Amino acid sequence: DAKTTQPNSMESNEEEPVHLPCNHSTISGTDYIHWYRQLPSQGPEYVIHGLTSNVNNRMASLAIAEDRKSSTLILHRATLRDAAVYYCILRDTSDTSGTYKYIFGTGTRLKVLA
Amino acid sequence: NAGVMQNPRHLVRRRGQEARLRCSPMKGHSHVYWYRQLPEEGLKFMVYLQKENIIDESGMPKERFSAEFPKEGPSILRIQQVVRGDSAAYFCASSPGPPRGTEAFFGQGTRLTVV
């Protein structure tokens, strides 16, 4: 049911930027793009979300393609604490069922090398 | 502002017993979601509740599982007559509602072990 596609795993060196891609070719006009991450033995942690424009916050940046069929989560300087599974999720705010539930895919496991 | 609180963090039950998992949403949040995560797998949606209402239970097993979110108090996920296959991490999330683009916040989970 997941409507996004992400690489299973990626590696990055510490202190370097990381670009985590996500494809969502079936995105609709009302779908927000959300990113969460899950550190080992913890609950998912909200990272960032956006609709059409690029977004920045203290944790990361979200770059959204002009056609919205893909997006990239950017960690500007990876640290060992950023090692986690990153999930890209579409959340339909026009959901007629009124659920607005998140459907998690398998995510990208990010490994940060010291 | 405290985050989503789940308790207990760890729960051990013998086969056939009942498990009760509690979730207190963030202050001001009236929407609660429950998810289950089996070892080495992703999160699977179970149920979505608002105060005193079940909105979507499409992910709930048909038997032994139930959820509630009373007017007062935490949301409860109840598993009756637990079996080994119920061993998993159970996460709840809360959000203020369905305004456009709001995010949900997750608790640290309850890890259920059935022996």
JSON list of C-alpha atoms in Angstrom, two decimals:
[
{"chain": "A", "resi": 1, "resn": "ASP", "atom": "CA", "xyz": [0.00, 0.00, 0.00]},
{"chain": "A", "resi": 2, "resn": "ALA", "atom": "CA", "xyz": [3.00, 2.29, 0.39]},
{"chain": "A", "resi": 3, "resn": "LYS", "atom": "CA", "xyz": [3.00, 4.85, -2.37]},
{"chain": "A", "resi": 4, "resn": "THR", "atom": "CA", "xyz": [6.68, 5.69, -2.14]},
{"chain": "A", "resi": 5, "resn": "THR", "atom": "CA", "xyz": [9.89, 3.99, -3.29]},
{"chain": "A", "resi": 6, "resn": "GLN", "atom": "CA", "xyz": [13.19, 4.39, -1.44]},
{"chain": "A", "resi": 7, "resn": "PRO", "atom": "CA", "xyz": [16.56, 2.65, -1.65]},
{"chain": "A", "resi": 8, "resn": "ASN", "atom": "CA", "xyz": [16.92, -0.05, 0.99]},
{"chain": "A", "resi": 9, "resn": "SER", "atom": "CA", "xyz": [20.17, 1.32, 2.38]},
{"chain": "A", "resi": 10, "resn": "MET", "atom": "CA", "xyz": [22.72, 4.10, 2.03]},
{"chain": "A", "resi": 11, "resn": "GLU", "atom": "CA", "xyz": [26.06, 4.93, 3.58]},
{"chain": "A", "resi": 12, "resn": "SER", "atom": "CA", "xyz": [27.57, 8.27, 4.37]},
{"chain": "A", "resi": 13, "resn": "ASN", "atom": "CA", "xyz": [30.73, 9.53, 5.98]},
{"chain": "A", "resi": 14, "resn": "GLU", "atom": "CA", "xyz": [30.45, 11.53, 9.15]},
{"chain": "A", "resi": 15, "resn": "GLU", "atom": "CA", "xyz": [30.38, 15.32, 8.69]},
{"chain": "A", "resi": 16, "resn": "GLU", "atom": "CA", "xyz": [29.38, 14.99, 5.03]},
{"chain": "A", "resi": 17, "resn": "PRO", "atom": "CA", "xyz": [25.98, 15.84, 3.49]},
{"chain": "A", "resi": 18, "resn": "VAL", "atom": "CA", "xyz": [23.52, 13.06, 2.81]},
{"chain": "A", "resi": 19, "resn": "HIS", "atom": "CA", "xyz": [20.84, 13.07, 0.12]},
{"chain": "A", "resi": 20, "resn": "LEU", "atom": "CA", "xyz": [18.09, 10.52, 0.68]},
{"chain": "A", "resi": 21, "resn": "PRO", "atom": "CA", "xyz": [15.87, 10.09, -2.40]},
{"chain": "A", "resi": 22, "resn": "CYS", "atom": "CA", "xyz": [12.21, 9.17, -2.56]},
{"chain": "A", "resi": 23, "resn": "ASN", "atom": "CA", "xyz": [10.07, 8.47, -5.61]},
{"chain": "A", "resi": 24, "resn": "HIS", "atom": "CA", "xyz": [6.33, 9.04, -5.45]},
{"chain": "A", "resi": 25, "resn": "SER", "atom": "CA", "xyz": [5.18, 9.04, -9.05]},
{"chain": "A", "resi": 26, "resn": "THR", "atom": "CA", "xyz": [1.50, 8.57, -8.16]},
{"chain": "A", "resi": 27, "resn": "ILE", "atom": "CA", "xyz": [1.33, 11.56, -5.84]},
{"chain": "A", "resi": 28, "resn": "SER", "atom": "CA", "xyz": [-1.89, 13.55, -5.95]},
{"chain": "A", "resi": 29, "resn": "GLY", "atom": "CA", "xyz": [-2.32, 17.27, -5.58]},
{"chain": "A", "resi": 30, "resn": "THR", "atom": "CA", "xyz": [-3.40, 17.02, -1.94]},
{"chain": "A", "resi": 31, "resn": "ASP", "atom": "CA", "xyz": [-0.67, 14.64, -0.74]},
{"chain": "A", "resi": 32, "resn": "TYR", "atom": "CA", "xyz": [1.83, 16.11, 1.68]},
{"chain": "A", "resi": 33, "resn": "ILE", "atom": "CA", "xyz": [5.30, 14.54, 1.71]},
{"chain": "A", "resi": 34, "resn": "HIS", "atom": "CA", "xyz": [6.35, 13.59, 5.24]},
{"chain": "A", "resi": 35, "resn": "TRP", "atom": "CA", "xyz": [9.69, 12.25, 6.44]},
{"chain": "A", "resi": 36, "resn": "TYR", "atom": "CA", "xyz": [10.18, 10.36, 9.65]},
{"chain": "A", "resi": 37, "resn": "ARG", "atom": "CA", "xyz": [13.17, 8.52, 11.00]},
{"chain": "A", "resi": 38, "resn": "GLN", "atom": "CA", "xyz": [13.42, 5.67, 13.45]},
{"chain": "A", "resi": 39, "resn": "LEU", "atom": "CA", "xyz": [16.52, 5.22, 15.54]},
{"chain": "A", "resi": 40, "resn": "PRO", "atom": "CA", "xyz": [17.22, 1.74, 16.92]},
{"chain": "A", "resi": 41, "resn": "SER", "atom": "CA", "xyz": [14.73, 0.71, 19.60]},
{"chain": "A", "resi": 42, "resn": "GLN", "atom": "CA", "xyz": [12.84, 4.00, 19.42]},
{"chain": "A", "resi": 43, "resn": "GLY", "atom": "CA", "xyz": [9.60, 5.29, 17.99]},
{"chain": "A", "resi": 44, "resn": "PRO", "atom": "CA", "xyz": [9.48, 7.15, 14.69]},
{"chain": "A", "resi": 45, "resn": "GLU", "atom": "CA", "xyz": [10.61, 10.75, 14.96]},
{"chain": "A", "resi": 46, "resn": "TYR", "atom": "CA", "xyz": [9.16, 13.51, 12.80]},
{"chain": "A", "resi": 47, "resn": "VAL", "atom": "CA", "xyz": [11.79, 15.10, 10.55]},
{"chain": "A", "resi": 48, "resn": "ILE", "atom": "CA", "xyz": [10.10, 17.39, 8.05]},
{"chain": "A", "resi": 49, "resn": "HIS", "atom": "CA", "xyz": [7.16, 17.71, 5.67]},
{"chain": "A", "resi": 50, "resn": "GLY", "atom": "CA", "xyz": [6.17, 19.78, 2.67]},
{"chain": "A", "resi": 51, "resn": "LEU", "atom": "CA", "xyz": [3.70, 20.14, -0.15]},
{"chain": "A", "resi": 52, "resn": "THR", "atom": "CA", "xyz": [5.25, 21.94, -3.11]},
{"chain": "A", "resi": 53, "resn": "SER", "atom": "CA", "xyz": [8.01, 24.26, -2.00]},
{"chain": "A", "resi": 54, "resn": "ASN", "atom": "CA", "xyz": [11.36, 23.27, -0.55]},
{"chain": "A", "resi": 55, "resn": "VAL", "atom": "CA", "xyz": [11.38, 23.29, 3.24]},
{"chain": "A", "resi": 56, "resn": "ASN", "atom": "CA", "xyz": [14.11, 23.83, 5.81]},
{"chain": "A", "resi": 57, "resn": "ASN", "atom": "CA", "xyz": [14.16, 23.22, 9.54]},
{"chain": "A", "resi": 58, "resn": "ARG", "atom": "CA", "xyz": [16.79, 22.64, 12.19]},
{"chain": "A", "resi": 59, "resn": "MET", "atom": "CA", "xyz": [17.05, 18.95, 11.38]},
{"chain": "A", "resi": 60, "resn": "ALA", "atom": "CA", "xyz": [17.05, 18.80, 7.60]},
{"chain": "A", "resi": 61, "resn": "SER", "atom": "CA", "xyz": [15.97, 20.23, 4.29]},
{"chain": "A", "resi": 62, "resn": "LEU", "atom": "CA", "xyz": [13.37, 18.81, 1.94]},
{"chain": "A", "resi": 63, "resn": "ALA", "atom": "CA", "xyz": [13.78, 19.37, -1.78]},
{"chain": "A", "resi": 64, "resn": "ILE", "atom": "CA", "xyz": [10.66, 18.64, -3.82]},
{"chain": "A", "resi": 65, "resn": "ALA", "atom": "CA", "xyz": [10.84, 18.17, -7.57]},
{"chain": "A", "resi": 66, "resn": "GLU", "atom": "CA", "xyz": [8.86, 20.57, -9.68]},
{"chain": "A", "resi": 67, "resn": "ASP", "atom": "CA", "xyz": [6.50, 17.81, -10.85]},
{"chain": "A", "resi": 68, "resn": "ARG", "atom": "CA", "xyz": [6.32, 16.51, -7.24]},
{"chain": "A", "resi": 69, "resn": "LYS", "atom": "CA", "xyz": [7.01, 12.96, -8.39]},
{"chain": "A", "resi": 70, "resn": "SER", "atom": "CA", "xyz": [10.14, 12.76, -6.28]},
{"chain": "A", "resi": 71, "resn": "SER", "atom": "CA", "xyz": [11.74, 14.42, -3.30]},
{"chain": "A", "resi": 72, "resn": "THR", "atom": "CA", "xyz": [15.05, 14.38, -1.46]},
{"chain": "A", "resi": 73, "resn": "LEU", "atom": "CA", "xyz": [15.74, 14.66, 2.23]},
{"chain": "A", "resi": 74, "resn": "ILE", "atom": "CA", "xyz": [19.01, 16.44, 2.84]},
{"chain": "A", "resi": 75, "resn": "LEU", "atom": "CA", "xyz": [21.01, 16.09, 6.03]},
{"chain": "A", "resi": 76, "resn": "HIS", "atom": "CA", "xyz": [23.60, 18.80, 5.77]},
{"chain": "A", "resi": 77, "resn": "ARG", "atom": "CA", "xyz": [26.25, 17.23, 8.01]},
{"chain": "A", "resi": 78, "resn": "ALA", "atom": "CA", "xyz": [25.68, 13.63, 8.97]},
{"chain": "A", "resi": 79, "resn": "THR", "atom": "CA", "xyz": [26.60, 12.57, 12.47]},
{"chain": "A", "resi": 80, "resn": "LEU", "atom": "CA", "xyz": [26.73, 9.13, 14.02]},
{"chain": "A", "resi": 81, "resn": "ARG", "atom": "CA", "xyz": [23.44, 9.97, 15.75]},
{"chain": "A", "resi": 82, "resn": "ASP", "atom": "CA", "xyz": [21.75, 10.25, 12.35]},
{"chain": "A", "resi": 83, "resn": "ALA", "atom": "CA", "xyz": [22.10, 6.52, 11.74]},
{"chain": "A", "resi": 84, "resn": "ALA", "atom": "CA", "xyz": [18.49, 5.39, 11.44]},
{"chain": "A", "resi": 85, "resn": "VAL", "atom": "CA", "xyz": [15.80, 4.15, 9.07]},
{"chain": "A", "resi": 86, "resn": "TYR", "atom": "CA", "xyz": [14.33, 7.08, 7.15]},
{"chain": "A", "resi": 87, "resn": "TYR", "atom": "CA", "xyz": [10.75, 6.84, 5.93]},
{"chain": "A", "resi": 88, "resn": "CYS", "atom": "CA", "xyz": [9.22, 8.93, 3.18]},
{"chain": "A", "resi": 89, "resn": "ILE", "atom": "CA", "xyz": [5.43, 8.95, 3.47]},
{"chain": "A", "resi": 90, "resn": "LEU", "atom": "CA", "xyz": [2.59, 10.56, 1.56]},
{"chain": "A", "resi": 91, "resn": "ARG", "atom": "CA", "xyz": [-0.26, 11.82, 3.70]},
{"chain": "A", "resi": 92, "resn": "ASP", "atom": "CA", "xyz": [-3.46, 12.58, 1.84]},
{"chain": "A", "resi": 93, "resn": "THR", "atom": "CA", "xyz": [-5.25, 15.48, 3.46]},
{"chain": "A", "resi": 94, "resn": "SER", "atom": "CA", "xyz": [-8.32, 14.93, 1.27]},
{"chain": "A", "resi": 95, "resn": "ASP", "atom": "CA", "xyz": [-8.72, 11.40, 2.56]},
{"chain": "A", "resi": 96, "resn": "THR", "atom": "CA", "xyz": [-12.46, 10.83, 2.31]},
{"chain": "A", "resi": 97, "resn": "SER", "atom": "CA", "xyz": [-12.33, 8.23, 5.06]},
{"chain": "A", "resi": 98, "resn": "GLY", "atom": "CA", "xyz": [-11.07, 10.91, 7.40]},
{"chain": "A", "resi": 99, "resn": "THR", "atom": "CA", "xyz": [-8.19, 8.78, 8.54]},
{"chain": "A", "resi": 100, "resn": "TYR", "atom": "CA", "xyz": [-5.13, 10.68, 7.36]},
{"chain": "A", "resi": 101, "resn": "LYS", "atom": "CA", "xyz": [-3.12, 7.66, 8.42]},
{"chain": "A", "resi": 102, "resn": "TYR", "atom": "CA", "xyz": [0.52, 7.18, 7.57]},
{"chain": "A", "resi": 103, "resn": "ILE", "atom": "CA", "xyz": [1.37, 4.14, 5.44]},
{"chain": "A", "resi": 104, "resn": "PHE", "atom": "CA", "xyz": [4.98, 3.24, 6.12]},
{"chain": "A", "resi": 105, "resn": "GLY", "atom": "CA", "xyz": [7.10, 1.56, 3.50]},
{"chain": "A", "resi": 106, "resn": "THR", "atom": "CA", "xyz": [10.40, -0.18, 4.20]},
{"chain": "A", "resi": 107, "resn": "GLY", "atom": "CA", "xyz": [12.40, 3.04, 4.33]},
{"chain": "A", "resi": 108, "resn": "THR", "atom": "CA", "xyz": [16.12, 3.65, 3.79]},
{"chain": "A", "resi": 109, "resn": "ARG", "atom": "CA", "xyz": [18.55, 2.42, 6.41]},
{"chain": "A", "resi": 110, "resn": "LEU", "atom": "CA", "xyz": [21.26, 5.07, 6.70]},
{"chain": "A", "resi": 111, "resn": "LYS", "atom": "CA", "xyz": [24.65, 4.00, 7.96]},
{"chain": "A", "resi": 112, "resn": "VAL", "atom": "CA", "xyz": [27.05, 6.76, 9.00]},
{"chain": "A", "resi": 113, "resn": "LEU", "atom": "CA", "xyz": [30.72, 5.91, 8.93]},
{"chain": "A", "resi": 114, "resn": "ALA", "atom": "CA", "xyz": [33.10, 7.53, 11.40]},
{"chain": "B", "resi": 1, "resn": "ASN", "atom": "CA", "xyz": [4.91, 19.96, 26.75]},
{"chain": "B", "resi": 2, "resn": "ALA", "atom": "CA", "xyz": [5.34, 16.25, 27.33]},
{"chain": "B", "resi": 3, "resn": "GLY", "atom": "CA", "xyz": [5.44, 14.00, 24.32]},
{"chain": "B", "resi": 4, "resn": "VAL", "atom": "CA", "xyz": [3.31, 10.96, 23.63]},
{"chain": "B", "resi": 5, "resn": "MET", "atom": "CA", "xyz": [3.59, 8.67, 26.63]},
{"chain": "B", "resi": 6, "resn": "GLN", "atom": "CA", "xyz": [3.26, 4.94, 26.34]},
{"chain": "B", "resi": 7, "resn": "ASN", "atom": "CA", "xyz": [3.32, 2.46, 29.17]},
{"chain": "B", "resi": 8, "resn": "PRO", "atom": "CA", "xyz": [4.55, 0.05, 30.00]},
{"chain": "B", "resi": 9, "resn": "ARG", "atom": "CA", "xyz": [7.71, 0.24, 27.91]},
{"chain": "B", "resi": 10, "resn": "HIS", "atom": "CA", "xyz": [8.17, -3.50, 28.19]},
{"chain": "B", "resi": 11, "resn": "LEU", "atom": "CA", "xyz": [5.51, -6.10, 28.85]},
{"chain": "B", "resi": 12, "resn": "VAL", "atom": "CA", "xyz": [5.90, -9.85, 29.23]},
{"chain": "B", "resi": 13, "resn": "ARG", "atom": "CA", "xyz": [2.84, -12.06, 29.05]},
{"chain": "B", "resi": 14, "resn": "ARG", "atom": "CA", "xyz": [2.34, -15.80, 29.01]},
{"chain": "B", "resi": 15, "resn": "ARG", "atom": "CA", "xyz": [0.33, -17.31, 26.18]},
{"chain": "B", "resi": 16, "resn": "GLY", "atom": "CA", "xyz": [-3.37, -16.96, 26.87]},
{"chain": "B", "resi": 17, "resn": "GLN", "atom": "CA", "xyz": [-3.07, -13.89, 29.09]},
{"chain": "B", "resi": 18, "resn": "GLU", "atom": "CA", "xyz": [-4.33, -10.42, 28.29]},
{"chain": "B", "resi": 19, "resn": "ALA", "atom": "CA", "xyz": [-2.11, -7.48, 27.39]},
{"chain": "B", "resi": 20, "resn": "ARG", "atom": "CA", "xyz": [-3.21, -3.87, 27.96]},
{"chain": "B", "resi": 21, "resn": "LEU", "atom": "CA", "xyz": [-1.13, -1.14, 26.34]},
{"chain": "B", "resi": 22, "resn": "ARG", "atom": "CA", "xyz": [-1.70, 2.51, 27.24]},
{"chain": "B", "resi": 23, "resn": "CYS", "atom": "CA", "xyz": [-1.09, 5.65, 25.26]},
{"chain": "B", "resi": 24, "resn": "SER", "atom": "CA", "xyz": [-1.46, 9.20, 26.55]},
{"chain": "B", "resi": 25, "resn": "PRO", "atom": "CA", "xyz": [-1.45, 11.65, 23.62]},
{"chain": "B", "resi": 26, "resn": "MET", "atom": "CA", "xyz": [0.25, 15.00, 23.65]},
{"chain": "B", "resi": 27, "resn": "LYS", "atom": "CA", "xyz": [-1.68, 17.78, 25.32]},
{"chain": "B", "resi": 28, "resn": "GLY", "atom": "CA", "xyz": [-4.34, 19.16, 23.02]},
{"chain": "B", "resi": 29, "resn": "HIS", "atom": "CA", "xyz": [-4.25, 16.16, 20.69]},
{"chain": "B", "resi": 30, "resn": "SER", "atom": "CA", "xyz": [-7.54, 14.35, 20.17]},
{"chain": "B", "resi": 31, "resn": "HIS", "atom": "CA", "xyz": [-6.48, 11.87, 17.51]},
{"chain": "B", "resi": 32, "resn": "VAL", "atom": "CA", "xyz": [-4.60, 8.65, 18.23]},
{"chain": "B", "resi": 33, "resn": "TYR", "atom": "CA", "xyz": [-3.11, 6.04, 15.90]},
{"chain": "B", "resi": 34, "resn": "TRP", "atom": "CA", "xyz": [-1.79, 2.59, 16.83]},
{"chain": "B", "resi": 35, "resn": "TYR", "atom": "CA", "xyz": [0.91, 0.78, 14.85]},
{"chain": "B", "resi": 36, "resn": "ARG", "atom": "CA", "xyz": [2.57, -2.60, 15.21]},
{"chain": "B", "resi": 37, "resn": "GLN", "atom": "CA", "xyz": [6.15, -3.38, 14.26]},
{"chain": "B", "resi": 38, "resn": "LEU", "atom": "CA", "xyz": [7.34, -6.94, 14.06]},
{"chain": "B", "resi": 39, "resn": "PRO", "atom": "CA", "xyz": [11.09, -7.55, 14.48]},
{"chain": "B", "resi": 40, "resn": "GLU", "atom": "CA", "xyz": [13.08, -6.31, 11.48]},
{"chain": "B", "resi": 41, "resn": "GLU", "atom": "CA", "xyz": [9.92, -5.10, 9.72]},
{"chain": "B", "resi": 42, "resn": "GLY", "atom": "CA", "xyz": [8.22, -1.78, 9.06]},
{"chain": "B", "resi": 43, "resn": "LEU", "atom": "CA", "xyz": [5.34, -0.23, 10.94]},
{"chain": "B", "resi": 44, "resn": "LYS", "atom": "CA", "xyz": [1.87, -1.51, 10.12]},
{"chain": "B", "resi": 45, "resn": "PHE", "atom": "CA", "xyz": [-1.20, 0.63, 10.74]},
{"chain": "B", "resi": 46, "resn": "MET", "atom": "CA", "xyz": [-3.74, -0.91, 13.10]},
{"chain": "B", "resi": 47, "resn": "VAL", "atom": "CA", "xyz": [-6.37, 1.60, 14.18]},
{"chain": "B", "resi": 48, "resn": "TYR", "atom": "CA", "xyz": [-7.21, 5.29, 14.27]},
{"chain": "B", "resi": 49, "resn": "LEU", "atom": "CA", "xyz": [-9.34, 6.77, 17.03]},
{"chain": "B", "resi": 50, "resn": "GLN", "atom": "CA", "xyz": [-10.74, 10.06, 18.11]},
{"chain": "B", "resi": 51, "resn": "LYS", "atom": "CA", "xyz": [-12.18, 10.65, 21.55]},
{"chain": "B", "resi": 52, "resn": "GLU", "atom": "CA", "xyz": [-14.88, 7.99, 22.09]},
{"chain": "B", "resi": 53, "resn": "ASN", "atom": "CA", "xyz": [-14.87, 7.00, 18.41]},
{"chain": "B", "resi": 54, "resn": "ILE", "atom": "CA", "xyz": [-13.10, 4.42, 16.29]},
{"chain": "B", "resi": 55, "resn": "ILE", "atom": "CA", "xyz": [-12.57, 6.05, 12.90]},
{"chain": "B", "resi": 56, "resn": "ASP", "atom": "CA", "xyz": [-10.59, 3.41, 11.02]},
{"chain": "B", "resi": 57, "resn": "GLU", "atom": "CA", "xyz": [-9.82, -0.08, 12.27]},
{"chain": "B", "resi": 58, "resn": "SER", "atom": "CA", "xyz": [-8.90, -1.56, 8.90]},
{"chain": "B", "resi": 59, "resn": "GLY", "atom": "CA", "xyz": [-5.55, -2.78, 10.21]},
{"chain": "B", "resi": 60, "resn": "MET", "atom": "CA", "xyz": [-6.82, -4.50, 13.33]},
{"chain": "B", "resi": 61, "resn": "PRO", "atom": "CA", "xyz": [-6.88, -8.31, 13.44]},
{"chain": "B", "resi": 62, "resn": "LYS", "atom": "CA", "xyz": [-10.47, -9.49, 13.45]},
{"chain": "B", "resi": 63, "resn": "GLU", "atom": "CA", "xyz": [-10.19, -11.34, 16.74]},
{"chain": "B", "resi": 64, "resn": "ARG", "atom": "CA", "xyz": [-8.62, -10.74, 20.15]},
{"chain": "B", "resi": 65, "resn": "PHE", "atom": "CA", "xyz": [-7.62, -7.12, 19.46]},
{"chain": "B", "resi": 66, "resn": "SER", "atom": "CA", "xyz": [-9.60, -4.07, 20.53]},
{"chain": "B", "resi": 67, "resn": "ALA", "atom": "CA", "xyz": [-8.90, -0.40, 21.08]},
{"chain": "B", "resi": 68, "resn": "GLU", "atom": "CA", "xyz": [-10.59, 2.47, 22.83]},
{"chain": "B", "resi": 69, "resn": "PHE", "atom": "CA", "xyz": [-9.99, 6.14, 23.48]},
{"chain": "B", "resi": 70, "resn": "PRO", "atom": "CA", "xyz": [-12.37, 7.25, 26.24]},
{"chain": "B", "resi": 71, "resn": "LYS", "atom": "CA", "xyz": [-13.43, 10.79, 26.96]},
{"chain": "B", "resi": 72, "resn": "GLU", "atom": "CA", "xyz": [-11.11, 10.82, 29.94]},
{"chain": "B", "resi": 73, "resn": "GLY", "atom": "CA", "xyz": [-7.84, 8.94, 30.22]},
{"chain": "B", "resi": 74, "resn": "PRO", "atom": "CA", "xyz": [-5.44, 7.27, 27.87]},
{"chain": "B", "resi": 75, "resn": "SER", "atom": "CA", "xyz": [-6.11, 5.25, 24.76]},
{"chain": "B", "resi": 76, "resn": "ILE", "atom": "CA", "xyz": [-5.96, 1.51, 25.41]},
{"chain": "B", "resi": 77, "resn": "LEU", "atom": "CA", "xyz": [-4.96, -1.27, 23.02]},
{"chain": "B", "resi": 78, "resn": "ARG", "atom": "CA", "xyz": [-6.13, -4.60, 24.43]},
{"chain": "B", "resi": 79, "resn": "ILE", "atom": "CA", "xyz": [-4.96, -7.99, 23.22]},
{"chain": "B", "resi": 80, "resn": "GLN", "atom": "CA", "xyz": [-6.81, -10.95, 24.63]},
{"chain": "B", "resi": 81, "resn": "GLN", "atom": "CA", "xyz": [-5.45, -14.48, 24.81]},
{"chain": "B", "resi": 82, "resn": "VAL", "atom": "CA", "xyz": [-2.03, -13.48, 23.52]},
{"chain": "B", "resi": 83, "resn": "VAL", "atom": "CA", "xyz": [-0.04, -15.82, 21.29]},
{"chain": "B", "resi": 84, "resn": "ARG", "atom": "CA", "xyz": [3.68, -15.86, 20.44]},
{"chain": "B", "resi": 85, "resn": "GLY", "atom": "CA", "xyz": [2.96, -14.11, 17.13]},
{"chain": "B", "resi": 86, "resn": "ASP", "atom": "CA", "xyz": [1.72, -11.04, 19.02]},
{"chain": "B", "resi": 87, "resn": "SER", "atom": "CA", "xyz": [5.27, -10.37, 20.19]},
{"chain": "B", "resi": 88, "resn": "ALA", "atom": "CA", "xyz": [6.13, -7.01, 18.65]},
{"chain": "B", "resi": 89, "resn": "ALA", "atom": "CA", "xyz": [6.66, -3.34, 19.36]},
{"chain": "B", "resi": 90, "resn": "TYR", "atom": "CA", "xyz": [3.42, -1.37, 19.52]},
{"chain": "B", "resi": 91, "resn": "PHE", "atom": "CA", "xyz": [3.60, 2.35, 18.84]},
{"chain": "B", "resi": 92, "resn": "CYS", "atom": "CA", "xyz": [0.98, 4.99, 19.21]},
{"chain": "B", "resi": 93, "resn": "ALA", "atom": "CA", "xyz": [0.98, 8.42, 17.65]},
{"chain": "B", "resi": 94, "resn": "SER", "atom": "CA", "xyz": [-1.12, 11.47, 18.27]},
{"chain": "B", "resi": 95, "resn": "SER", "atom": "CA", "xyz": [-2.04, 14.52, 16.26]},
{"chain": "B", "resi": 96, "resn": "PRO", "atom": "CA", "xyz": [-4.24, 17.55, 16.85]},
{"chain": "B", "resi": 97, "resn": "GLY", "atom": "CA", "xyz": [-6.52, 16.61, 14.00]},
{"chain": "B", "resi": 98, "resn": "PRO", "atom": "CA", "xyz": [-6.74, 16.58, 10.27]},
{"chain": "B", "resi": 99, "resn": "PRO", "atom": "CA", "xyz": [-5.96, 20.17, 9.35]},
{"chain": "B", "resi": 100, "resn": "ARG", "atom": "CA", "xyz": [-3.87, 20.26, 6.24]},
{"chain": "B", "resi": 101, "resn": "GLY", "atom": "CA", "xyz": [-0.35, 19.02, 6.63]},
{"chain": "B", "resi": 102, "resn": "THR", "atom": "CA", "xyz": [-0.20, 18.47, 10.38]},
{"chain": "B", "resi": 103, "resn": "GLU", "atom": "CA", "xyz": [2.29, 15.94, 11.62]},
{"chain": "B", "resi": 104, "resn": "ALA", "atom": "CA", "xyz": [1.77, 13.14, 14.09]},
{"chain": "B", "resi": 105, "resn": "PHE", "atom": "CA", "xyz": [4.11, 12.46, 17.00]},
{"chain": "B", "resi": 106, "resn": "PHE", "atom": "CA", "xyz": [5.00, 8.96, 18.10]},
{"chain": "B", "resi": 107, "resn": "GLY", "atom": "CA", "xyz": [5.63, 7.50, 21.51]},
{"chain": "B", "resi": 108, "resn": "GLN", "atom": "CA", "xyz": [8.58, 5.27, 22.40]},
{"chain": "B", "resi": 109, "resn": "GLY", "atom": "CA", "xyz": [6.50, 2.15, 22.10]},
{"chain": "B", "resi": 110, "resn": "THR", "atom": "CA", "xyz": [5.58, -0.86, 24.20]},
{"chain": "B", "resi": 111, "resn": "ARG", "atom": "CA", "xyz": [7.59, -3.97, 23.51]},
{"chain": "B", "resi": 112, "resn": "LEU", "atom": "CA", "xyz": [5.40, -6.98, 24.10]},
{"chain": "B", "resi": 113, "resn": "THR", "atom": "CA", "xyz": [6.99, -10.37, 24.58]},
{"chain": "B", "resi": 114, "resn": "VAL", "atom": "CA", "xyz": [4.79, -13.43, 24.76]},
{"chain": "B", "resi": 115, "resn": "VAL", "atom": "CA", "xyz": [6.40, -16.45, 26.41]}
]
